[in-house]
Amino acid sequence: MTQRGPEPWRLPRGDEVETQVPQGIDTSIAHPARMYDYFLGGKNNFAADRAAAELILQAVPETRYVARINRDFLVRAVRTVTAEYGIRQFLDLGTGIPADGNIHEVAQAVAPETRVAYVDNDPIVLAHARALVSGDPRGRTTFFQADLRDPEKILAAPEVRDVIDFDQPVAVVMAMVLHFVRDAEDPAGIVARLRAGLAPGSMLILTHASFKTEALKRYAEEVYDRASAPVVPRSADEIAPLLAGFDPIEPGLVRAPLWRPDPGTPEPTPQELEEAVVYTAVAVKT
């Protein structure tokens, strides 16, 4: 692996002229949500995000594939818990930039009355969400700025409680976010504190990045460490404890393409499965 050179993912202030951003937000520092938007082919990102994303793609070209299979899993999971488990409210933590297959779109296509609370710590993400997201008028959506490391604040927020009734089952979505929580920040404890505020029958939809090799893992950690969040890829054995207190539904904790693929979907090739470095699970609060 070559040594790191200059840091092209941090640009001088004032270089960004692509869109208005909330005051105090430094778009010269890459942000994971906007990098993810770039991986999906979106346009809601800045030069710093694209530069950081391209560094990842140079080392891990399959990152675009990983972003897509994660998104496809999320669509299947939301559809499943809405249609088969009767969930009518979702709490999405780490919303990201809106893209095709938003939670409210998928869920409300099954049950128009479904309510969704989107939560993210990036004001730019929420600004995009408010501008781009519209749902079925029979349901409701809301947006709240908070960090998933403060679950009590999220659970108590009037903006969230105005839409989500925590006395009834709710599906908590944590898609590609917990690998931005360091071990010292106790990701399992964060999930446990969220679980404590949920009614029986509530569900957790989880996706989490892993890596094929230690070398790629270290490279990703270096790049994201220069962005606004660290990345901590974990193995399946390290991800499994995050589901404590939840009972995974079939097929359990598996790589994204293996979780209840749509009928007619070709079986992934060995190479595709090797590159599918995102683990997924849907689980019920026990």
Short mmCIF file of C-alpha atoms in Angstrom, two decimals:
data_model
loop_
_atom_site.label_atom_id
_atom_site.label_comp_id
_atom_site.label_asym_id
_atom_site.label_seq_id
_atom_site.Cartn_x
_atom_site.Cartn_y
_atom_site.Cartn_z
CA MET A 1 0.00 0.00 0.00
CA THR A 2 1.33 3.41 -0.91
CA GLN A 3 1.87 6.04 1.72
CA ARG A 4 -0.75 8.71 2.13
CA GLY A 5 0.00 11.94 0.33
CA PRO A 6 -1.86 15.23 0.66
CA GLU A 7 -5.42 15.10 1.85
CA PRO A 8 -7.48 15.86 -1.28
CA TRP A 9 -10.74 15.26 0.53
CA ARG A 10 -10.31 18.48 2.52
CA LEU A 11 -10.61 21.60 0.36
CA PRO A 12 -10.05 25.29 1.18
CA ARG A 13 -13.07 27.07 2.57
CA GLY A 14 -14.98 29.00 -0.05
CA ASP A 15 -14.38 26.53 -2.90
CA GLU A 16 -17.89 25.17 -2.74
CA VAL A 17 -20.41 27.03 -4.88
CA GLU A 18 -22.72 24.21 -5.87
CA THR A 19 -25.60 24.82 -3.50
CA GLN A 20 -26.59 26.75 -0.41
CA VAL A 21 -25.78 25.03 2.85
CA PRO A 22 -26.78 25.75 6.44
CA GLN A 23 -24.61 28.30 8.19
CA GLY A 24 -21.63 26.81 10.02
CA ILE A 25 -21.41 23.64 7.91
CA ASP A 26 -17.94 23.07 6.46
CA THR A 27 -18.49 21.32 3.12
CA SER A 28 -14.74 21.12 2.59
CA ILE A 29 -14.78 18.07 4.90
CA ALA A 30 -16.24 14.90 3.42
CA HIS A 31 -19.32 13.46 5.11
CA PRO A 32 -20.27 9.74 4.97
CA ALA A 33 -23.91 10.44 4.02
CA ARG A 34 -22.90 12.52 1.02
CA MET A 35 -20.20 10.00 0.07
CA TYR A 36 -22.86 7.29 0.14
CA ASP A 37 -25.04 9.46 -2.09
CA TYR A 38 -22.12 9.63 -4.54
CA PHE A 39 -21.66 5.85 -4.45
CA LEU A 40 -25.35 5.50 -5.39
CA GLY A 41 -24.94 7.90 -8.31
CA GLY A 42 -26.67 10.82 -6.59
CA LYS A 43 -25.95 14.52 -7.08
CA ASN A 44 -26.37 15.78 -3.51
CA ASN A 45 -22.66 15.85 -2.65
CA PHE A 46 -19.69 18.20 -2.76
CA ALA A 47 -16.18 18.08 -4.17
CA ALA A 48 -14.69 16.93 -0.85
CA ASP A 49 -17.21 14.08 -0.67
CA ARG A 50 -16.44 13.00 -4.23
CA ALA A 51 -12.68 13.12 -3.66
CA ALA A 52 -12.92 10.97 -0.54
CA ALA A 53 -15.31 8.57 -2.25
CA GLU A 54 -12.97 8.19 -5.21
CA LEU A 55 -10.13 7.25 -2.85
CA ILE A 56 -12.31 4.48 -1.45
CA LEU A 57 -13.29 3.34 -4.95
CA GLN A 58 -9.64 3.14 -6.00
CA ALA A 59 -8.95 0.62 -3.25
CA VAL A 60 -12.40 -1.01 -3.08
CA PRO A 61 -14.05 -0.76 -6.53
CA GLU A 62 -17.00 -2.85 -5.35
CA THR A 63 -18.14 -0.07 -3.00
CA ARG A 64 -20.82 1.04 -5.48
CA TYR A 65 -22.10 -2.54 -5.57
CA VAL A 66 -22.13 -2.65 -1.76
CA ALA A 67 -24.13 0.59 -1.60
CA ARG A 68 -26.67 -0.76 -4.07
CA ILE A 69 -27.18 -4.16 -2.41
CA ASN A 70 -27.56 -2.39 0.93
CA ARG A 71 -30.27 -0.19 -0.58
CA ASP A 72 -31.97 -3.18 -2.19
CA PHE A 73 -31.96 -5.06 1.13
CA LEU A 74 -33.52 -2.08 2.88
CA VAL A 75 -36.40 -2.07 0.39
CA ARG A 76 -37.02 -5.79 0.95
CA ALA A 77 -36.76 -5.46 4.73
CA VAL A 78 -39.16 -2.52 4.99
CA ARG A 79 -41.63 -4.27 2.72
CA THR A 80 -41.38 -7.43 4.82
CA VAL A 81 -41.94 -5.87 8.22
CA THR A 82 -44.82 -3.78 6.88
CA ALA A 83 -46.62 -6.54 4.99
CA GLU A 84 -45.83 -9.57 7.15
CA TYR A 85 -45.41 -8.12 10.65
CA GLY A 86 -47.90 -5.25 10.54
CA ILE A 87 -45.42 -2.52 11.43
CA ARG A 88 -46.92 0.90 10.73
CA GLN A 89 -44.23 3.21 12.11
CA PHE A 90 -40.51 3.51 11.43
CA LEU A 91 -37.69 5.35 13.16
CA ASP A 92 -34.80 5.75 10.71
CA LEU A 93 -31.50 6.63 12.39
CA GLY A 94 -28.83 7.99 10.07
CA THR A 95 -31.23 8.80 7.26
CA GLY A 96 -28.74 9.81 4.60
CA ILE A 97 -29.54 11.70 1.42
CA PRO A 98 -32.95 10.74 -0.03
CA ALA A 99 -32.75 8.22 -2.90
CA ASP A 100 -35.04 5.82 -4.74
CA GLY A 101 -36.74 3.47 -2.32
CA ASN A 102 -37.03 5.75 0.71
CA ILE A 103 -38.58 4.05 3.73
CA HIS A 104 -41.85 5.97 3.60
CA GLU A 105 -42.24 5.23 -0.13
CA VAL A 106 -41.78 1.49 0.33
CA ALA A 107 -43.87 1.20 3.49
CA GLN A 108 -46.69 3.47 2.35
CA ALA A 109 -46.99 1.50 -0.89
CA VAL A 110 -48.05 -1.40 1.36
CA ALA A 111 -49.84 0.55 4.10
CA PRO A 112 -50.54 4.22 3.22
CA GLU A 113 -51.10 5.14 6.86
CA THR A 114 -47.50 4.28 7.83
CA ARG A 115 -45.61 6.98 9.76
CA VAL A 116 -41.87 7.60 9.52
CA ALA A 117 -39.48 9.70 11.60
CA TYR A 118 -36.16 10.41 9.89
CA VAL A 119 -33.21 11.31 12.12
CA ASP A 120 -29.72 12.41 11.07
CA ASN A 121 -26.95 14.50 12.61
CA ASP A 122 -26.14 16.33 9.35
CA PRO A 123 -28.21 19.51 8.73
CA ILE A 124 -27.49 19.22 5.01
CA VAL A 125 -29.04 15.75 4.93
CA LEU A 126 -32.17 16.98 6.65
CA ALA A 127 -32.38 20.03 4.39
CA HIS A 128 -32.31 17.73 1.36
CA ALA A 129 -34.84 15.41 2.98
CA ARG A 130 -37.32 18.18 3.70
CA ALA A 131 -37.01 19.43 0.13
CA LEU A 132 -37.18 16.06 -1.62
CA VAL A 133 -39.35 13.83 0.54
CA SER A 134 -43.10 13.73 0.19
CA GLY A 135 -45.34 10.93 1.33
CA ASP A 136 -48.88 9.65 1.22
CA PRO A 137 -51.13 12.18 3.01
CA ARG A 138 -52.73 9.31 4.92
CA GLY A 139 -49.39 8.71 6.66
CA ARG A 140 -46.93 11.14 8.19
CA THR A 141 -43.22 11.88 8.01
CA THR A 142 -41.04 14.06 10.18
CA PHE A 143 -37.36 15.02 10.34
CA PHE A 144 -35.25 15.57 13.43
CA GLN A 145 -31.60 16.49 13.80
CA ALA A 146 -29.82 14.35 16.39
CA ASP A 147 -26.97 11.90 16.75
CA LEU A 148 -27.72 8.21 17.24
CA ARG A 149 -25.17 8.22 20.08
CA ASP A 150 -27.86 10.05 22.11
CA PRO A 151 -30.80 7.63 21.92
CA GLU A 152 -32.59 9.12 24.92
CA LYS A 153 -32.76 12.50 23.17
CA ILE A 154 -34.21 10.86 20.07
CA LEU A 155 -36.79 8.83 21.96
CA ALA A 156 -37.92 11.88 23.98
CA ALA A 157 -37.96 14.43 21.15
CA PRO A 158 -41.42 16.02 20.68
CA GLU A 159 -40.83 16.09 16.92
CA VAL A 160 -40.39 12.31 16.96
CA ARG A 161 -43.16 11.56 19.45
CA ASP A 162 -45.58 13.65 17.43
CA VAL A 163 -45.33 10.95 14.74
CA ILE A 164 -44.16 7.81 16.59
CA ASP A 165 -46.18 6.16 19.38
CA PHE A 166 -43.61 4.23 21.39
CA ASP A 167 -46.36 2.32 23.17
CA GLN A 168 -46.91 0.50 19.88
CA PRO A 169 -44.40 -1.55 17.87
CA VAL A 170 -41.96 0.46 15.79
CA ALA A 171 -39.25 -0.62 13.37
CA VAL A 172 -35.91 1.04 14.10
CA VAL A 173 -33.72 1.26 11.01
CA MET A 174 -29.96 1.43 11.50
CA ALA A 175 -28.67 1.03 7.97
CA MET A 176 -24.93 1.48 7.42
CA VAL A 177 -24.53 3.69 10.49
CA LEU A 178 -23.17 1.62 13.37
CA HIS A 179 -19.83 1.14 11.63
CA PHE A 180 -19.35 4.88 12.19
CA VAL A 181 -19.51 4.30 15.96
CA ARG A 182 -16.19 3.45 17.62
CA ASP A 183 -15.95 0.54 20.02
CA ALA A 184 -15.21 3.04 22.82
CA GLU A 185 -18.58 4.67 22.10
CA ASP A 186 -20.30 1.34 22.88
CA PRO A 187 -22.47 0.60 19.82
CA ALA A 188 -24.09 -2.37 21.59
CA GLY A 189 -25.01 -0.09 24.48
CA ILE A 190 -26.58 2.42 22.09
CA VAL A 191 -28.76 -0.32 20.60
CA ALA A 192 -29.68 -1.57 24.08
CA ARG A 193 -30.74 1.91 25.20
CA LEU A 194 -32.92 2.24 22.12
CA ARG A 195 -34.40 -1.21 22.69
CA ALA A 196 -35.35 -0.26 26.25
CA GLY A 197 -37.64 2.47 24.89
CA LEU A 198 -39.47 0.20 22.43
CA ALA A 199 -42.71 -1.73 22.86
CA PRO A 200 -42.72 -5.53 22.57
CA GLY A 201 -43.00 -6.59 18.95
CA SER A 202 -40.81 -3.72 17.80
CA MET A 203 -38.19 -4.58 15.21
CA LEU A 204 -34.63 -3.69 14.28
CA ILE A 205 -33.47 -3.44 10.67
CA LEU A 206 -29.69 -3.49 10.69
CA THR A 207 -26.95 -3.33 8.09
CA HIS A 208 -23.26 -3.08 8.89
CA ALA A 209 -20.09 -2.97 6.78
CA SER A 210 -17.37 -5.58 6.95
CA PHE A 211 -14.19 -5.92 4.84
CA LYS A 212 -12.53 -8.68 2.84
CA THR A 213 -9.02 -8.05 4.11
CA GLU A 214 -7.32 -6.26 6.97
CA ALA A 215 -5.40 -4.10 4.46
CA LEU A 216 -8.60 -2.73 2.92
CA LYS A 217 -10.09 -2.27 6.36
CA ARG A 218 -7.12 -0.13 7.43
CA TYR A 219 -7.24 1.90 4.21
CA ALA A 220 -10.94 2.69 4.67
CA GLU A 221 -10.32 3.64 8.28
CA GLU A 222 -7.60 6.09 7.17
CA VAL A 223 -9.79 7.77 4.54
CA TYR A 224 -12.88 8.07 6.73
CA ASP A 225 -10.77 9.27 9.63
CA ARG A 226 -10.00 12.34 7.51
CA ALA A 227 -13.71 12.81 6.88
CA SER A 228 -16.25 13.82 9.52
CA ALA A 229 -16.63 10.32 10.98
CA PRO A 230 -14.49 7.24 11.57
CA VAL A 231 -15.35 3.87 10.07
CA VAL A 232 -15.13 0.65 12.05
CA PRO A 233 -15.85 -2.34 9.79
CA ARG A 234 -16.72 -5.40 11.85
CA SER A 235 -16.90 -9.12 11.24
CA ALA A 236 -20.12 -11.11 11.52
CA ASP A 237 -19.01 -12.33 14.96
CA GLU A 238 -18.53 -8.72 16.06
CA ILE A 239 -21.87 -7.58 14.58
CA ALA A 240 -23.97 -10.35 16.14
CA PRO A 241 -23.82 -8.92 19.72
CA LEU A 242 -25.46 -5.72 18.44
CA LEU A 243 -28.65 -7.77 18.07
CA ALA A 244 -28.77 -8.72 21.77
CA GLY A 245 -32.35 -8.66 23.02
CA PHE A 246 -33.73 -9.04 19.50
CA ASP A 247 -34.67 -12.34 17.85
CA PRO A 248 -33.53 -12.36 14.20
CA ILE A 249 -36.09 -13.59 11.70
CA GLU A 250 -35.02 -15.97 8.95
CA PRO A 251 -32.44 -16.13 7.47
CA GLY A 252 -30.68 -14.39 10.39
CA LEU A 253 -27.50 -12.33 10.06
CA VAL A 254 -26.33 -12.80 6.48
CA ARG A 255 -24.72 -10.89 3.65
CA ALA A 256 -27.14 -8.58 1.90
CA PRO A 257 -27.86 -10.57 -1.29
CA LEU A 258 -28.79 -13.63 0.80
CA TRP A 259 -31.52 -11.91 2.85
CA ARG A 260 -34.83 -12.95 1.28
CA PRO A 261 -33.99 -12.10 -2.33
CA ASP A 262 -36.92 -11.18 -4.54
CA PRO A 263 -38.33 -14.04 -6.63
CA GLY A 264 -36.43 -14.46 -9.86
CA THR A 265 -33.27 -12.80 -8.53
CA PRO A 266 -30.21 -14.67 -9.80
CA GLU A 267 -28.18 -16.35 -7.10
CA PRO A 268 -25.02 -14.30 -6.41
CA THR A 269 -21.82 -15.65 -7.88
CA PRO A 270 -18.98 -16.57 -5.51
CA GLN A 271 -17.21 -13.33 -6.51
CA GLU A 272 -20.32 -11.23 -5.90
CA LEU A 273 -20.81 -12.85 -2.51
CA GLU A 274 -17.17 -12.18 -1.64
CA GLU A 275 -17.64 -8.53 -2.59
CA ALA A 276 -20.93 -8.20 -0.68
CA VAL A 277 -19.18 -6.91 2.43
CA VAL A 278 -22.33 -5.76 4.21
CA TYR A 279 -24.13 -7.91 6.76
CA THR A 280 -27.87 -7.57 7.24
CA ALA A 281 -30.51 -8.65 9.72
CA VAL A 282 -34.11 -8.01 10.70
CA ALA A 283 -34.98 -8.88 14.28
CA VAL A 284 -37.92 -8.67 16.71
CA LYS A 285 -37.69 -7.35 20.26
CA THR A 286 -37.99 -10.33 22.62
#
